[in-house]
Coordinates of C-alpha atoms and ligand atoms in Angstrom, one line a residue:
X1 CA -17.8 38.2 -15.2
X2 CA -14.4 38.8 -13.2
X3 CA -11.1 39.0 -14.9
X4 CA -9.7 36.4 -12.7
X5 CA -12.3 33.7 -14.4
X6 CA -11.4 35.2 -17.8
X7 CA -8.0 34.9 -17.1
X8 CA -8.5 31.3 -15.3
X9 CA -9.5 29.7 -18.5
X10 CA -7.8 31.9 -21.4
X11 CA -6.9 29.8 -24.1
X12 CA -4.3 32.1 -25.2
X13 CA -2.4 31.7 -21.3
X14 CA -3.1 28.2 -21.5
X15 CA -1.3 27.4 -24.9
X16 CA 1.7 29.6 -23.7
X17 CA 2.1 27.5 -20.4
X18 CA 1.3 24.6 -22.1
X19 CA 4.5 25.0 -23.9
X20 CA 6.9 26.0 -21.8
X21 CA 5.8 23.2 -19.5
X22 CA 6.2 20.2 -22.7
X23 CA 10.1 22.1 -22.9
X24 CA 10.6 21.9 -19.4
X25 CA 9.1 18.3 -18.9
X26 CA 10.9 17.2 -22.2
X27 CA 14.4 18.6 -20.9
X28 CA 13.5 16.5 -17.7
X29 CA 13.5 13.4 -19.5
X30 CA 16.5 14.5 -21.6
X31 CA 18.3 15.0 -17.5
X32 CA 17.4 12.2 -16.0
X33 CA 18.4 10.2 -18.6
X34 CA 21.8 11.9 -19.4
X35 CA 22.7 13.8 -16.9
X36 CA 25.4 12.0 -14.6
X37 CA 25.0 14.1 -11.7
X38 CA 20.8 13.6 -11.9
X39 CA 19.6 11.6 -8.8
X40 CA 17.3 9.1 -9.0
X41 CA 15.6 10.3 -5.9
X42 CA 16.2 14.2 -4.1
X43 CA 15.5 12.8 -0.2
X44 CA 13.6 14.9 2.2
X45 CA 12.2 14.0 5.5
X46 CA 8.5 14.6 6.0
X47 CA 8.8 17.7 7.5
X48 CA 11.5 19.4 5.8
X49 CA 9.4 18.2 3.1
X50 CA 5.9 20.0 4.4
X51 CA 8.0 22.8 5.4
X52 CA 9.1 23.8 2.0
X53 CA 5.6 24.0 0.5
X54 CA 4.6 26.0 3.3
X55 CA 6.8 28.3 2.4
X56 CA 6.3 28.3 -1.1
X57 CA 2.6 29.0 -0.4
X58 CA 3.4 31.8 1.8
X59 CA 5.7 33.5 -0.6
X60 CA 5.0 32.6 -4.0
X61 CA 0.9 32.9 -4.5
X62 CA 0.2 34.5 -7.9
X63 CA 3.8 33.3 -9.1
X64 CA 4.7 31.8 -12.2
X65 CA 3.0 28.0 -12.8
X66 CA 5.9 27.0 -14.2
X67 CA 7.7 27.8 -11.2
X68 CA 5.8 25.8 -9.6
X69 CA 6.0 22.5 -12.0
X70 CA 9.9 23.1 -12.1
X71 CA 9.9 22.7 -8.3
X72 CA 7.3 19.7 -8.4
X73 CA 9.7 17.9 -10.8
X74 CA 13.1 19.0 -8.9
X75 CA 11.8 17.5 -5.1
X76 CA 9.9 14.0 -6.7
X77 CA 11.1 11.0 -7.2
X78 CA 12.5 10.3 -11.0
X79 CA 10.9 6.9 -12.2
X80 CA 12.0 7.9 -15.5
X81 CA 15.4 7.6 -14.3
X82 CA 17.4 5.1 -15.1
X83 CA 18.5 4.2 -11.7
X84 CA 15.1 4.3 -10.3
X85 CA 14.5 0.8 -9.3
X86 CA 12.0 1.2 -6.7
X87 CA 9.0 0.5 -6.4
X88 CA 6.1 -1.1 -9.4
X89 CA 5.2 1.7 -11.9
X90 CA 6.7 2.2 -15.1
X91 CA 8.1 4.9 -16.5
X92 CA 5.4 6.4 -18.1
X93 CA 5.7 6.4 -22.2
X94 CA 5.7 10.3 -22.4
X95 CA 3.0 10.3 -25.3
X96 CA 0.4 8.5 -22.9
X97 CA 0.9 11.6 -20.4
X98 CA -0.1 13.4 -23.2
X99 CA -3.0 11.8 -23.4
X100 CA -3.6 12.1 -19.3
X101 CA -3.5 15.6 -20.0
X102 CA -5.8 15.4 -23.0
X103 CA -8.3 13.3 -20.1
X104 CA -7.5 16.4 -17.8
X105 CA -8.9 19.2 -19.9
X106 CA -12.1 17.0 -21.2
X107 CA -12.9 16.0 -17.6
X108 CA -15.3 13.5 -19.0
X109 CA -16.9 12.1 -15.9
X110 CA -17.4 8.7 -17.7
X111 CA -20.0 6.8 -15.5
X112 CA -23.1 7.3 -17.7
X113 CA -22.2 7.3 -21.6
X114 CA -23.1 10.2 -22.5
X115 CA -20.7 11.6 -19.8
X116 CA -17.7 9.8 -22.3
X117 CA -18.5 8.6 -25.3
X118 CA -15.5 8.2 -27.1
X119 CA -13.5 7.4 -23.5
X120 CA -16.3 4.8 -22.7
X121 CA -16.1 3.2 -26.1
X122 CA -12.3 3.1 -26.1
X123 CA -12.2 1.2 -23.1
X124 CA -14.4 -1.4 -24.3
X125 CA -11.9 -1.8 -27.1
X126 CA -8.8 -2.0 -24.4
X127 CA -10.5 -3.9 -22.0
X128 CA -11.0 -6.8 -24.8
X129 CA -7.9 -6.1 -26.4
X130 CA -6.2 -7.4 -23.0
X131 CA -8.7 -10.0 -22.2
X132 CA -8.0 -11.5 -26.1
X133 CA -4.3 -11.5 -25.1
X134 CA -5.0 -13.6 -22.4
X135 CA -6.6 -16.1 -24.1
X136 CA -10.1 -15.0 -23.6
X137 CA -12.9 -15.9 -25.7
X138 CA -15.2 -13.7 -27.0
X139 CA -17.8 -13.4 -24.0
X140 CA -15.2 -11.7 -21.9
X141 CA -15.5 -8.6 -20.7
X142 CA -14.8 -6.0 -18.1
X143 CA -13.8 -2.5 -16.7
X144 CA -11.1 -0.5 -16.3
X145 CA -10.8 0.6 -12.5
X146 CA -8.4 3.4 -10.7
X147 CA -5.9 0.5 -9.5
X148 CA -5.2 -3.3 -8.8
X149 CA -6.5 -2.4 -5.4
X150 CA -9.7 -1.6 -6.6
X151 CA -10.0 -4.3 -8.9
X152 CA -8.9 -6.7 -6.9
X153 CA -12.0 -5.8 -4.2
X154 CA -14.4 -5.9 -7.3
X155 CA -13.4 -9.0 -8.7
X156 CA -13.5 -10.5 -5.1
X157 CA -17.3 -9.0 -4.3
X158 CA -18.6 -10.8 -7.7
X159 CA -17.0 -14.1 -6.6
X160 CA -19.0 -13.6 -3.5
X161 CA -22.2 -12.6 -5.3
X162 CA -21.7 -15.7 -7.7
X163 CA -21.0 -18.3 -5.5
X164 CA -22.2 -17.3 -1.5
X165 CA -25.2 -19.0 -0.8
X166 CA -27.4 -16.4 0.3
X167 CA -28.5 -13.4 -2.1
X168 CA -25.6 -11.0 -0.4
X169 CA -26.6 -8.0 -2.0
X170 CA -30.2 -8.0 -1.3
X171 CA -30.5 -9.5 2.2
X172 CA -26.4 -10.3 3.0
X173 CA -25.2 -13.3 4.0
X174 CA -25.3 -15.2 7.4
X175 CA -22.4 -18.1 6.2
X176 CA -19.0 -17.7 7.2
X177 CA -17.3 -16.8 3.8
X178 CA -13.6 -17.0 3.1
X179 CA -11.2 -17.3 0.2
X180 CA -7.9 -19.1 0.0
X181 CA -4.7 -17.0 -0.9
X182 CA -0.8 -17.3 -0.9
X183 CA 0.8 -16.1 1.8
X184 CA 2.7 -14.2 -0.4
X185 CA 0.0 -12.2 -1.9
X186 CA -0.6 -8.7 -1.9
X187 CA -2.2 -6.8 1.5
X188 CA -5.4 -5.6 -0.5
X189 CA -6.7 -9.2 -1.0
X190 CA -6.6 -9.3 3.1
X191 CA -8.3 -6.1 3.0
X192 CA -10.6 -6.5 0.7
X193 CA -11.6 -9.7 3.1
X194 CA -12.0 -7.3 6.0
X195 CA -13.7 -4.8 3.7
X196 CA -16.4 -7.2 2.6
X197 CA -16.9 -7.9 6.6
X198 CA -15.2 -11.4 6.6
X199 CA -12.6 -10.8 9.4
X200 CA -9.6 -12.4 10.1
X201 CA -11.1 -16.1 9.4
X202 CA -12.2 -14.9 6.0
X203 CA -8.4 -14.8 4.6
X204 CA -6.9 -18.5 4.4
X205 CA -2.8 -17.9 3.8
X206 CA -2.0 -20.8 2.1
X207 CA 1.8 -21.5 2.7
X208 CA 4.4 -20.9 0.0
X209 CA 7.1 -23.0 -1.3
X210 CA 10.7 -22.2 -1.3
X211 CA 10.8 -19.9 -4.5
X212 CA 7.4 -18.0 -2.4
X213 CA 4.8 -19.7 -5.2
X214 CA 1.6 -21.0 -3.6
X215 CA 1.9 -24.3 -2.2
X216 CA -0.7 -25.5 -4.3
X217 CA -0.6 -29.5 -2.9
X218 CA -2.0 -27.9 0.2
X219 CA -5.3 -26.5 -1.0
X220 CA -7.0 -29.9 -0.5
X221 CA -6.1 -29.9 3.2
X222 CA -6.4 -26.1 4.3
X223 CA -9.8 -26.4 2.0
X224 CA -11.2 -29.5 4.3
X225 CA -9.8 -27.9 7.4
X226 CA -12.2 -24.7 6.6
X227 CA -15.2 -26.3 6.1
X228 CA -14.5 -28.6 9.0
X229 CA -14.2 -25.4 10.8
X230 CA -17.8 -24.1 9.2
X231 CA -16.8 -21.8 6.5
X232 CA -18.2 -21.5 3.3
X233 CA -15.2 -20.9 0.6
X234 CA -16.0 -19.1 -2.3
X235 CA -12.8 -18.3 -4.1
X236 CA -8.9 -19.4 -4.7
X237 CA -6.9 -15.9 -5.7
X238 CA -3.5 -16.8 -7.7
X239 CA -0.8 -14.5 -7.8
X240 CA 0.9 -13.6 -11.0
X241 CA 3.0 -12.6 -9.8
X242 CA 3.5 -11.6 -5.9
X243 CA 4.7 -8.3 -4.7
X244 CA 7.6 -8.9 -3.0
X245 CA 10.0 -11.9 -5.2
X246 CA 8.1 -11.7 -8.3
X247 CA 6.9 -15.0 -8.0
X248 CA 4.2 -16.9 -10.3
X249 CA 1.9 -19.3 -8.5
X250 CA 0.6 -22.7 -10.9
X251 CA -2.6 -20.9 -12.4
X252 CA -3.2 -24.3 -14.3
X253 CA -3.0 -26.5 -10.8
X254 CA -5.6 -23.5 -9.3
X255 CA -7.9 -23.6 -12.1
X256 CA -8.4 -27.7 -11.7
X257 CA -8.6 -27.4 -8.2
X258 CA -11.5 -24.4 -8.2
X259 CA -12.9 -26.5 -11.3
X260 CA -12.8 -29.7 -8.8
X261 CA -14.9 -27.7 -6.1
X262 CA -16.9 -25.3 -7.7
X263 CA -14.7 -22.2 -6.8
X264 CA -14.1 -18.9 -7.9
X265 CA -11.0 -18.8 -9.1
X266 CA -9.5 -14.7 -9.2
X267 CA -6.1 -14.2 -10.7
X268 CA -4.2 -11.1 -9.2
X269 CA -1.8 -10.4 -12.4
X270 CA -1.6 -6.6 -11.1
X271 CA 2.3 -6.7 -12.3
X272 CA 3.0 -9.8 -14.3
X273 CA -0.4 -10.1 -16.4
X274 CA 1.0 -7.6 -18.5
X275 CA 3.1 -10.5 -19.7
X276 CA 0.3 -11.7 -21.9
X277 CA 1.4 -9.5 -24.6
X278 CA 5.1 -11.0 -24.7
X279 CA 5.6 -14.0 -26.5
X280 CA 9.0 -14.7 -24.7
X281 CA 7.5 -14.9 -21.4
X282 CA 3.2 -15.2 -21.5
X283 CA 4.1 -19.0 -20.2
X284 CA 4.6 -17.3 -16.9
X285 CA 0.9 -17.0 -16.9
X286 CA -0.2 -20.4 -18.7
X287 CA -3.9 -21.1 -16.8
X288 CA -4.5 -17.7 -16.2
X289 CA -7.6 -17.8 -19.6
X290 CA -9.0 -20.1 -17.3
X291 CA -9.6 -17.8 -14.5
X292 CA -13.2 -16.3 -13.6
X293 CA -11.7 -12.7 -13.0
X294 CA -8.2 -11.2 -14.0
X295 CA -6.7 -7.8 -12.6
X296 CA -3.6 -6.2 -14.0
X297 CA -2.2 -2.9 -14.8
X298 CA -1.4 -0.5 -17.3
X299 CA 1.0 1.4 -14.9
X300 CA 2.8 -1.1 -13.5
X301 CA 4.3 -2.8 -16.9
X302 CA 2.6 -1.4 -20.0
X303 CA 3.6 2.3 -19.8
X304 CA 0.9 4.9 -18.6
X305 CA 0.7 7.1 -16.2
X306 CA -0.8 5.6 -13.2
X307 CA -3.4 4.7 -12.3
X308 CA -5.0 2.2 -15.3
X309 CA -6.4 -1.2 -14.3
X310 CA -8.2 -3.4 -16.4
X311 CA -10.5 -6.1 -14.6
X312 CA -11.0 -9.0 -17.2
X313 CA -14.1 -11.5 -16.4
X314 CA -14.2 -14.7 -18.3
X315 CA -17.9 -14.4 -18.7
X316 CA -18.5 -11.0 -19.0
X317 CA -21.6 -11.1 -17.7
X318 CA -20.4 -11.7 -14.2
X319 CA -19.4 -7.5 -14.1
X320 CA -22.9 -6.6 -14.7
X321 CA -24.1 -8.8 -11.2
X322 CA -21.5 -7.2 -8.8
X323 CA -23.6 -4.0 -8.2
X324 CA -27.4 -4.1 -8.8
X325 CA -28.4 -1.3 -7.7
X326 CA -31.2 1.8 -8.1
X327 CA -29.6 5.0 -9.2
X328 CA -32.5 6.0 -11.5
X329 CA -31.4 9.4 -11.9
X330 CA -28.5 7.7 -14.0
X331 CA -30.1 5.2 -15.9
X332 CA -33.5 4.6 -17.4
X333 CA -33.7 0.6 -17.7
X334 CA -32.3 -0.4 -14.3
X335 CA -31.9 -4.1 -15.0
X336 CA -30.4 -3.5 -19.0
X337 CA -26.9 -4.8 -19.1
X338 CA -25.6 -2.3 -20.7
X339 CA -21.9 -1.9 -21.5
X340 CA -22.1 1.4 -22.2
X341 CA -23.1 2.5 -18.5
X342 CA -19.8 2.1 -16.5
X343 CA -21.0 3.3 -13.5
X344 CA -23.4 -0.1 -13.7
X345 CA -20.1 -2.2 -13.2
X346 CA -17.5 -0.3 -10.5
X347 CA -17.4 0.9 -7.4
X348 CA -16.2 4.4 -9.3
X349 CA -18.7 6.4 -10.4
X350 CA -17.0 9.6 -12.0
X351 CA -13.6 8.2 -13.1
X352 CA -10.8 8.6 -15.7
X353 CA -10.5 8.6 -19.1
X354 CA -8.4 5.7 -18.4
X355 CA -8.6 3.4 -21.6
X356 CA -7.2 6.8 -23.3
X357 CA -3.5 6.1 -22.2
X358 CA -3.5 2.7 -23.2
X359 CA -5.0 2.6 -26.4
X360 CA -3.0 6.0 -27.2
X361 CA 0.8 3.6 -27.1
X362 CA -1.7 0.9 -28.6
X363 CA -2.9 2.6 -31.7
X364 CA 0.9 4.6 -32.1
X365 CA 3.4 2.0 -31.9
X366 CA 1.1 -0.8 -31.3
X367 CA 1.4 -4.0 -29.0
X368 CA 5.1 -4.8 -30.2
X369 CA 5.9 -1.6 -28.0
X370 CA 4.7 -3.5 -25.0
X371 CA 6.5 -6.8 -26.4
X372 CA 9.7 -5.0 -26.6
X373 CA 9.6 -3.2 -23.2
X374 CA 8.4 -6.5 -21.4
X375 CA 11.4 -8.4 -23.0
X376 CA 13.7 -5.8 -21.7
X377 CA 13.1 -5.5 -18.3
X378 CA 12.8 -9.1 -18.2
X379 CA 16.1 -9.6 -19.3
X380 CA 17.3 -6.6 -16.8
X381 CA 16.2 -8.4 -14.4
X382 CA 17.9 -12.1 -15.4
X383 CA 21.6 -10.0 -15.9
X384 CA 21.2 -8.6 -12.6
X385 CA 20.2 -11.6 -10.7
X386 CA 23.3 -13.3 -12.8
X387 CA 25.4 -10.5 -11.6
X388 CA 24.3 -10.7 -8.0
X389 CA 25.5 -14.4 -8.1
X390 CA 29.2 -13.5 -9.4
X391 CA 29.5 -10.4 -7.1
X392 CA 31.6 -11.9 -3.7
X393 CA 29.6 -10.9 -0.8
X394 CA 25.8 -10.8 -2.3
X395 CA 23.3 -13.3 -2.4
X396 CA 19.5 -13.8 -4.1
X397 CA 16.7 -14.2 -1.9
X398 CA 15.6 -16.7 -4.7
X399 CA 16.0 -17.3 -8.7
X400 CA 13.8 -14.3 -9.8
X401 CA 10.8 -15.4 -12.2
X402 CA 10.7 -11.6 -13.7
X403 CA 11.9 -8.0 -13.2
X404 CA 11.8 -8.4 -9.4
X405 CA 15.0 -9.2 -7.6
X406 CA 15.8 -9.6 -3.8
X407 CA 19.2 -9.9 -3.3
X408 CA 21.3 -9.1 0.1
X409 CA 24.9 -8.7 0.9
X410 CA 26.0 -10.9 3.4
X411 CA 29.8 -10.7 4.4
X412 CA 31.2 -14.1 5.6
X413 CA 30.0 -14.8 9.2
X414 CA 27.6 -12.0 9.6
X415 CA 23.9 -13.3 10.9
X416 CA 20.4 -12.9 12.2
X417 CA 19.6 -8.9 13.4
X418 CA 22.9 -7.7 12.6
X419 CA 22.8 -9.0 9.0
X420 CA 19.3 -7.3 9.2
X421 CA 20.3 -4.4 10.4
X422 CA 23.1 -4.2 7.8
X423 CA 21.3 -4.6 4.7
X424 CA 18.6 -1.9 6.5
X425 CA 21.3 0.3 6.8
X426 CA 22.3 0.2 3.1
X427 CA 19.0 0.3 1.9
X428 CA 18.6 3.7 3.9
X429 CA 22.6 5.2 3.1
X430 CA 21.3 5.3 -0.2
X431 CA 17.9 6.2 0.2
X432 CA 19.6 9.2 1.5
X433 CA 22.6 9.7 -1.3
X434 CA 20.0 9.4 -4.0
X435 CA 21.8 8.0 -6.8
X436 CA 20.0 4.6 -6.7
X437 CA 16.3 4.4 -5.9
X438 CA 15.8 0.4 -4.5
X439 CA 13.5 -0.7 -1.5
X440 CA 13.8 -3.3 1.0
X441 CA 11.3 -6.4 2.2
X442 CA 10.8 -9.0 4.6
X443 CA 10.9 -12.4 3.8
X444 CA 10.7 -14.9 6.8
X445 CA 12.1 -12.9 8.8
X446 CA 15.3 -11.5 6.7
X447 CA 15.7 -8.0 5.7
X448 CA 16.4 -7.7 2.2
X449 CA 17.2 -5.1 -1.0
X450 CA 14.5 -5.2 -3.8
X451 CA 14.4 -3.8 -6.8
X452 CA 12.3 -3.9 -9.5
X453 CA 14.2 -3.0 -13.0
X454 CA 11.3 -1.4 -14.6
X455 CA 13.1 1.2 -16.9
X456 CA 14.8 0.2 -20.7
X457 CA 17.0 2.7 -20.7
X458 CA 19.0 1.0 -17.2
X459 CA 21.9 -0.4 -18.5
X460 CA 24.7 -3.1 -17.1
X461 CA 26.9 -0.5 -15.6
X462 CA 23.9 1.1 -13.8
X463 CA 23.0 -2.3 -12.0
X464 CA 26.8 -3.1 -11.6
X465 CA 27.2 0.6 -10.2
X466 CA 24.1 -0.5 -7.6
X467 CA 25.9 -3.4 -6.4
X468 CA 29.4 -1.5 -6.0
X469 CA 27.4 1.6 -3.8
X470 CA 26.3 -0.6 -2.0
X471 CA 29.1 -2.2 -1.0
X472 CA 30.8 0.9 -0.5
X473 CA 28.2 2.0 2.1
X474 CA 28.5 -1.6 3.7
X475 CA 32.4 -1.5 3.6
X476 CA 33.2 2.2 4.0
X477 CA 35.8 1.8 1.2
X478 CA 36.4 2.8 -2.0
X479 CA 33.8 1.8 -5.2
X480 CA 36.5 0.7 -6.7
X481 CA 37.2 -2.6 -4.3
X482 CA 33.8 -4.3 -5.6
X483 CA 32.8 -5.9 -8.2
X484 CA 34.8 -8.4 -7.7
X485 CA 34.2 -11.4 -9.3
X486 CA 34.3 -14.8 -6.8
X487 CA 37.2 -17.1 -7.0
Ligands
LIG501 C1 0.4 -8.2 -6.8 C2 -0.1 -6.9 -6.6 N1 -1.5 -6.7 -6.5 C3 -2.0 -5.5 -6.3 C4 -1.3 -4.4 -6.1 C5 -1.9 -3.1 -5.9 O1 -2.1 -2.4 -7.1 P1 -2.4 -0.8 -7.2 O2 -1.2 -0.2 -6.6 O3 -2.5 -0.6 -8.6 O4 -3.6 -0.6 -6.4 C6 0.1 -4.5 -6.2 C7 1.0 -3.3 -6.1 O5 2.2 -3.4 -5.9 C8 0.7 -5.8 -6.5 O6 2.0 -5.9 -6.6

């Protein structure tokens, strides 16, 4: 055999790199967390972006890995940074990347048991370790998927296969289906409409209130209004909580009103049904045991690297009817439910190890880790809103329910586009700086800063730092002139 297989798989090259890259990731973490002078985000455009690697590819083939991971980690945006704030995704606990690279090496294909025994059995013990936190009884049961996404669009094609009329899967369905929704709600519920071949019609936005929860007194009406228009309804989705203001919708008032008609009724807890395991805040999510199908993930609030999803059904038996469908070479008993063949209940058929990262922080520290976390950056988020409120010149989009906060700075008089435009322009200034990592959103028209405060380790003077850049990119003045507290 060639050397450069020998030498591809040598477990003595692989220990040594293994090594140096645990130091080098572990004096990361020590930088971004200590290091003044780190930033939370080194920006490139696209191309200068493209252009580097091009380069690296040209010049350095055959070079050191560890080059190579030192310049991955060096041009990527820090999310174990403390003044990251961007985007949904935790900073991952570095023991559960440990355990992604444990699921790298094994490359357990997991779809047929035998392909992941002890992965397949731990995520039966995850999977109903979440679902008991909910308030589950024992029949639950479900899957872990590769994102909310994805289990979102599963839990969505078994509501379809339990309540369409027509036996979709066999012979598919010649009813107008159609689910009801938030406005507010994520864009994969409205794709995973499309994707099932419901069109536009198949997506009712029900209007939100003024803190963006669903306005659940309307369901009645925009319910009659569909069938009046012909459409068959299947399903209600809840979101716990929304992407863009962290916003809970009633579960309770959605589960009597899918119990009242028969509905499905899908909870979308992709962020905020990790709240389950805090005792502080699980109220957030009271109704949500009563839910046919629950999504949330493990990347977004509880820690691991992404991407970890468990999909919770309240009688387990509904993830077994999704797919039915002949893959002999897989399986010998076609029609056996068993829980022990994944492939039998997700779209995925070779996937990761996933249950591995969770039940890794789960069986270490246990669910108080979670607790803790989730209390923190709960409490991050409260102080900043608070702070928001007392800084002249800034406003809240809306009370925040959780870690999420919209906020905008608004100097007396300024309006419409050029308020817009202002808050765009601070959003990008330090985008571009890289101290700060936030994001921007729409809501109803107005351009505002987001951020969601997803790391422990962000303290008060980071968030009061946030609000002083960015008033110092707004004002062109000195850092020092803000914070000030109104009269
Ligand atoms: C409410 C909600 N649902 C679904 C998703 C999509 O989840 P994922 O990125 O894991 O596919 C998101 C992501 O931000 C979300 O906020």
């Amino acid at each position: 055999m060639s050397d450069l297989i020998h030498q591809a798989y040598d477990p003595e090259a692989f220990r040594r790199f293994g090594h140096e890259l645990v130091d080098l990731l572990a004096e990361h973490l020590a930088a971004v967390r200590q290091n003044e002078e780190e930033p939370a985000i080194p920006f490139t455009s696209p191309e200068a972006e493209y252009a580097f690697w091009q380069q690296d590819f040209q010049h350095n083939r055959g070079g050191s890995p560890l080059g190579l991971f030192a310049s991955v980690l060096e041009r990527s945006v820090r999310v174990q940074h403390p003044r990251y704030m961007g985007h949904q995704i935790s900073p991952a606990a570095p023991l559960a990347a440990l355990a992604s690279l444990v699921d790298g090496l094994l490359n357990n294909g997991m779809g047929v048991y035998e392909m992941g025994a002890a992965g397949t059995a731990i995520e039966r013990l995850v999977v109903k370790t979440v679902a008991r936190q909910m308030g589950f009884g024992e029949n639950a049961d479900g899957v872990l998927t590769s994102g909310g996404t994805l289990a979102n669009l599963t839990a969505l094609l078994a509501a379809r296969s339990a309540k369409s009329p027509s036996p979709v899967w066999q012979e598919g369905h010649g009813e107008e289906l159609a689910l009801m929704v938030s406005e507010e709600a994520h864009y994969c519920v409205d794709r995973a409409v499309r994707i099932m071949g419901w069109g536009e019609g198949g997506i009712i936005r029900v209007p939100a209130d003024e803190r963006y929860r669903m306005r659940v007194d309307l369901l009645e009406e925009y319910l009659q209004k569909a069938q009046r228009e012909g459409k068959t309804v299947v399903a209600v989705v809840g979101s716990a909580c929304s992407t863009s203001t962290g916003s809970f919708d009633n579960l309770e008032a959605i589960a009597d009103f899918c119990k009242k008609h028969g509905l499905w009724f899908h909870v979308d807890g992709a962020h905020g049904g990790a709240l389950c395991f805090s005792e502080k805040h699980r109220s957030l999510l009271a109704g949500i045991e009563r839910a046919d199908s629950v999504a949330m993930d493990f990347h977004k609030m509880l820690l691991t690297p992404a991407v970890a999803t468990a999909l919770i059904f309240r009688d387990g038996q509904h993830s077994f009817r999704t797919f039915s469908q002949k893959a002999q070479y897989l399986w010998e008993r076609e029609t056996d439910e068993e829980w022990f063949n994944l492939a039998k209940r997700t779209f995925e058929c070779t996937k990761l190890m996933m249950g591995l990262k969770a039940y890794t922080l789960l069986r270490t520290y246990g669910p108080e880790l979670w607790a803790l976390y989730l209390d923190r950056v709960m409490e991050l988020g409260r102080q900043f809103a608070a702070l928001v409120q007392e800084t002249r010149g800034f406003e809240l989009a809306v009370a925040p329910q959780c870690n999420i906060v919209c906020f905008r700075y608004r100097p007396d008089g300024l309006e419409g586009e050029a308020l817009n435009a202002l808050n765009e322009a601070i959003r990008q200034a330090l985008l571009e700086e890289g101290r700060f990592y936030i994001v921007k959103t729409n809501l109803r028209g107005s351009a505002y800063l987001r951020v969601t405060l997803s790391n422990p380790f962000t303290t008060e003077a980071d968030i009061r730092e946030l609000l002083s850049s960015s008033l110092f990119v707004a004002n062109n003045e000195q850092p020092t002139t803000a914070n000030k507290t109104k009269p």
